[in-house]
Amino acid sequence: MGGAFLAAAVLARLGGRIGLPTIPLFILAGILLGPHTPGYTLLSNPHDLEMLSALGLVLLLFYLGLEFHLDDLKTGGRKMAIAGGTYLVLNVGAGLGFGFALGWGTSEALVLAGVLGISSSAIVTKILVDLKRIGNPETRPILGIIVVEDVFLALYLAALQPILSGADSLSAMLVDGGKAFGFLLLLALAARFGTRIIGKLMNTKDDELLVISFLGAAVFVAGISEMFGVADAIGAFMVGLMLGSTASGERILKLVHPLRDAFGAIFFFAFGLSIDPGDLPSVFWPVVAAVVLTLAMNVAAGLAASRVYDFGTQATANIATTLVARGEFALILATMAAAAGLDKRLSPFIAGYVLLLAVLAPLAAGRSHWLARILPSPRGGGDGGSDGHSGGGKDGDKDQKQVPVSV
């Protein structure tokens, strides 16, 4: 574990000197020191870091929930649903068509629809934090789309599991889906009506007790979520949503930072450990085609979201490039596909696709002003939105005031 932290830190420091983002460097550290690469192997079994990796994902989504303000859903819910729904239709639809075009099978096509259709909440969150765009206006639709994706993700996994496992009845699939939806509804009601009680339970002047309390709550609810067929990260997100609206919200946001950064690095490092570079050449061209398709669909989705929110070209480019990343959900689907005995080409395809986009997404997001130059100006949007703030990535965002995110 110490070696994993140090390896990630050394590569990130070296990459930072030439302006590279940290995410692909953490992943690269895992690949270089993993069991599938010649040379020194730090960890022969990637599952040794499974719990720490899961904790990293939980903390990343917990932090995202803290930044997400519940009251803003009342005024922005309709726009969020339109932008998120459009994103899913474009990307999941394109992924399903791509899956059938490959001819690997119907179950494989359903898996690929999810792989190509859902952004990585963890990587998207890290990009927003690294580029200091949490307070940007276009972050509202980005987070809104992620929330819609997360809800879809829970229902999609619940529906796909019986299909891959060969469930012979519609009732079994409906029961699994009903359990997931019911638990999500329960969490939503707790976030909406239980904030005052939760705030009193969390309230303490002792930072040590506060850290233990919010960390325990986030991890505990994440674990319960998995039992109901809901992704653990979604449970953590909902806890962050609840606590962010309490009197302790600002203190929690500050205290969780070092935990989020440390265990987030382990999450990406562990992802790198699972990648076998030797399997990638056999699926090279399908991976390239899928990446090109994803980039095109994200530009289209960015234009659609900016039309809804009346943003300019720079905000459109920020939305399109930030949401390109694919990650943890694709890996979950790869594991499910392998357990179900689906086409053996799926696992290396998903690994190559996710790795390539994990590298491209932070780089593209930091240079989104290049895309903004060639995008058509939205109707009535002109160069509005956040064009003046985040066009250049780091330089444009450095002095930007961080304001609460709303949806």
Tab-separated table of N, CA and C in Angstrom, residues 155 158-159 162 167 169-182:
chain	number	residue	atom	x	y	z
A	155	LEU	N	-30.705	1.269	-12.155
A	155	LEU	CA	-31.786	0.516	-12.787
A	155	LEU	C	-31.253	-0.403	-13.883
A	158	ALA	N	-29.595	-3.445	-12.370
A	158	ALA	CA	-30.620	-4.344	-11.837
A	158	ALA	C	-31.316	-5.115	-12.952
A	159	ALA	N	-31.516	-4.474	-14.107
A	159	ALA	CA	-32.174	-5.134	-15.236
A	159	ALA	C	-31.227	-6.065	-15.982
A	162	PRO	N	-30.094	-10.081	-14.255
A	162	PRO	CA	-30.807	-11.333	-14.563
A	162	PRO	C	-30.662	-11.769	-16.014
A	167	ALA	N	-31.651	-15.385	-16.107
A	167	ALA	CA	-32.932	-15.449	-15.374
A	167	ALA	C	-34.052	-15.819	-16.340
A	169	SER	N	-37.353	-15.692	-15.785
A	169	SER	CA	-38.651	-15.092	-15.540
A	169	SER	C	-38.543	-13.582	-15.456
A	170	LEU	N	-39.560	-12.927	-15.955
A	170	LEU	CA	-39.612	-11.471	-15.888
A	170	LEU	C	-39.794	-11.000	-14.457
A	171	SER	N	-40.450	-11.822	-13.632
A	171	SER	CA	-40.717	-11.423	-12.256
A	171	SER	C	-39.427	-11.234	-11.469
A	172	ALA	N	-38.421	-12.110	-11.695
A	172	ALA	CA	-37.147	-11.975	-10.981
A	172	ALA	C	-36.466	-10.664	-11.328
A	173	MET	N	-36.518	-10.296	-12.606
A	173	MET	CA	-35.913	-9.045	-13.044
A	173	MET	C	-36.647	-7.849	-12.444
A	174	LEU	N	-37.986	-7.931	-12.390
A	174	LEU	CA	-38.771	-6.828	-11.828
A	174	LEU	C	-38.534	-6.676	-10.332
A	175	VAL	N	-38.362	-7.803	-9.632
A	175	VAL	CA	-38.100	-7.743	-8.194
A	175	VAL	C	-36.768	-7.052	-7.916
A	176	ASP	N	-35.717	-7.432	-8.676
A	176	ASP	CA	-34.403	-6.802	-8.486
A	176	ASP	C	-34.458	-5.314	-8.790
A	177	GLY	N	-35.125	-4.969	-9.894
A	177	GLY	CA	-35.255	-3.555	-10.248
A	177	GLY	C	-36.062	-2.784	-9.225
A	178	GLY	N	-37.119	-3.414	-8.694
A	178	GLY	CA	-37.956	-2.758	-7.686
A	178	GLY	C	-37.198	-2.497	-6.396
A	179	LYS	N	-36.352	-3.452	-5.985
A	179	LYS	CA	-35.554	-3.263	-4.777
A	179	LYS	C	-34.601	-2.075	-4.931
A	180	ALA	N	-33.940	-2.010	-6.077
A	180	ALA	CA	-32.994	-0.913	-6.305
A	180	ALA	C	-33.715	0.431	-6.326
A	181	PHE	N	-34.811	0.494	-7.072
A	181	PHE	CA	-35.552	1.754	-7.170
A	181	PHE	C	-36.123	2.157	-5.808
A	182	GLY	N	-36.641	1.191	-5.057
A	182	GLY	CA	-37.207	1.487	-3.739
A	182	GLY	C	-36.168	2.053	-2.786
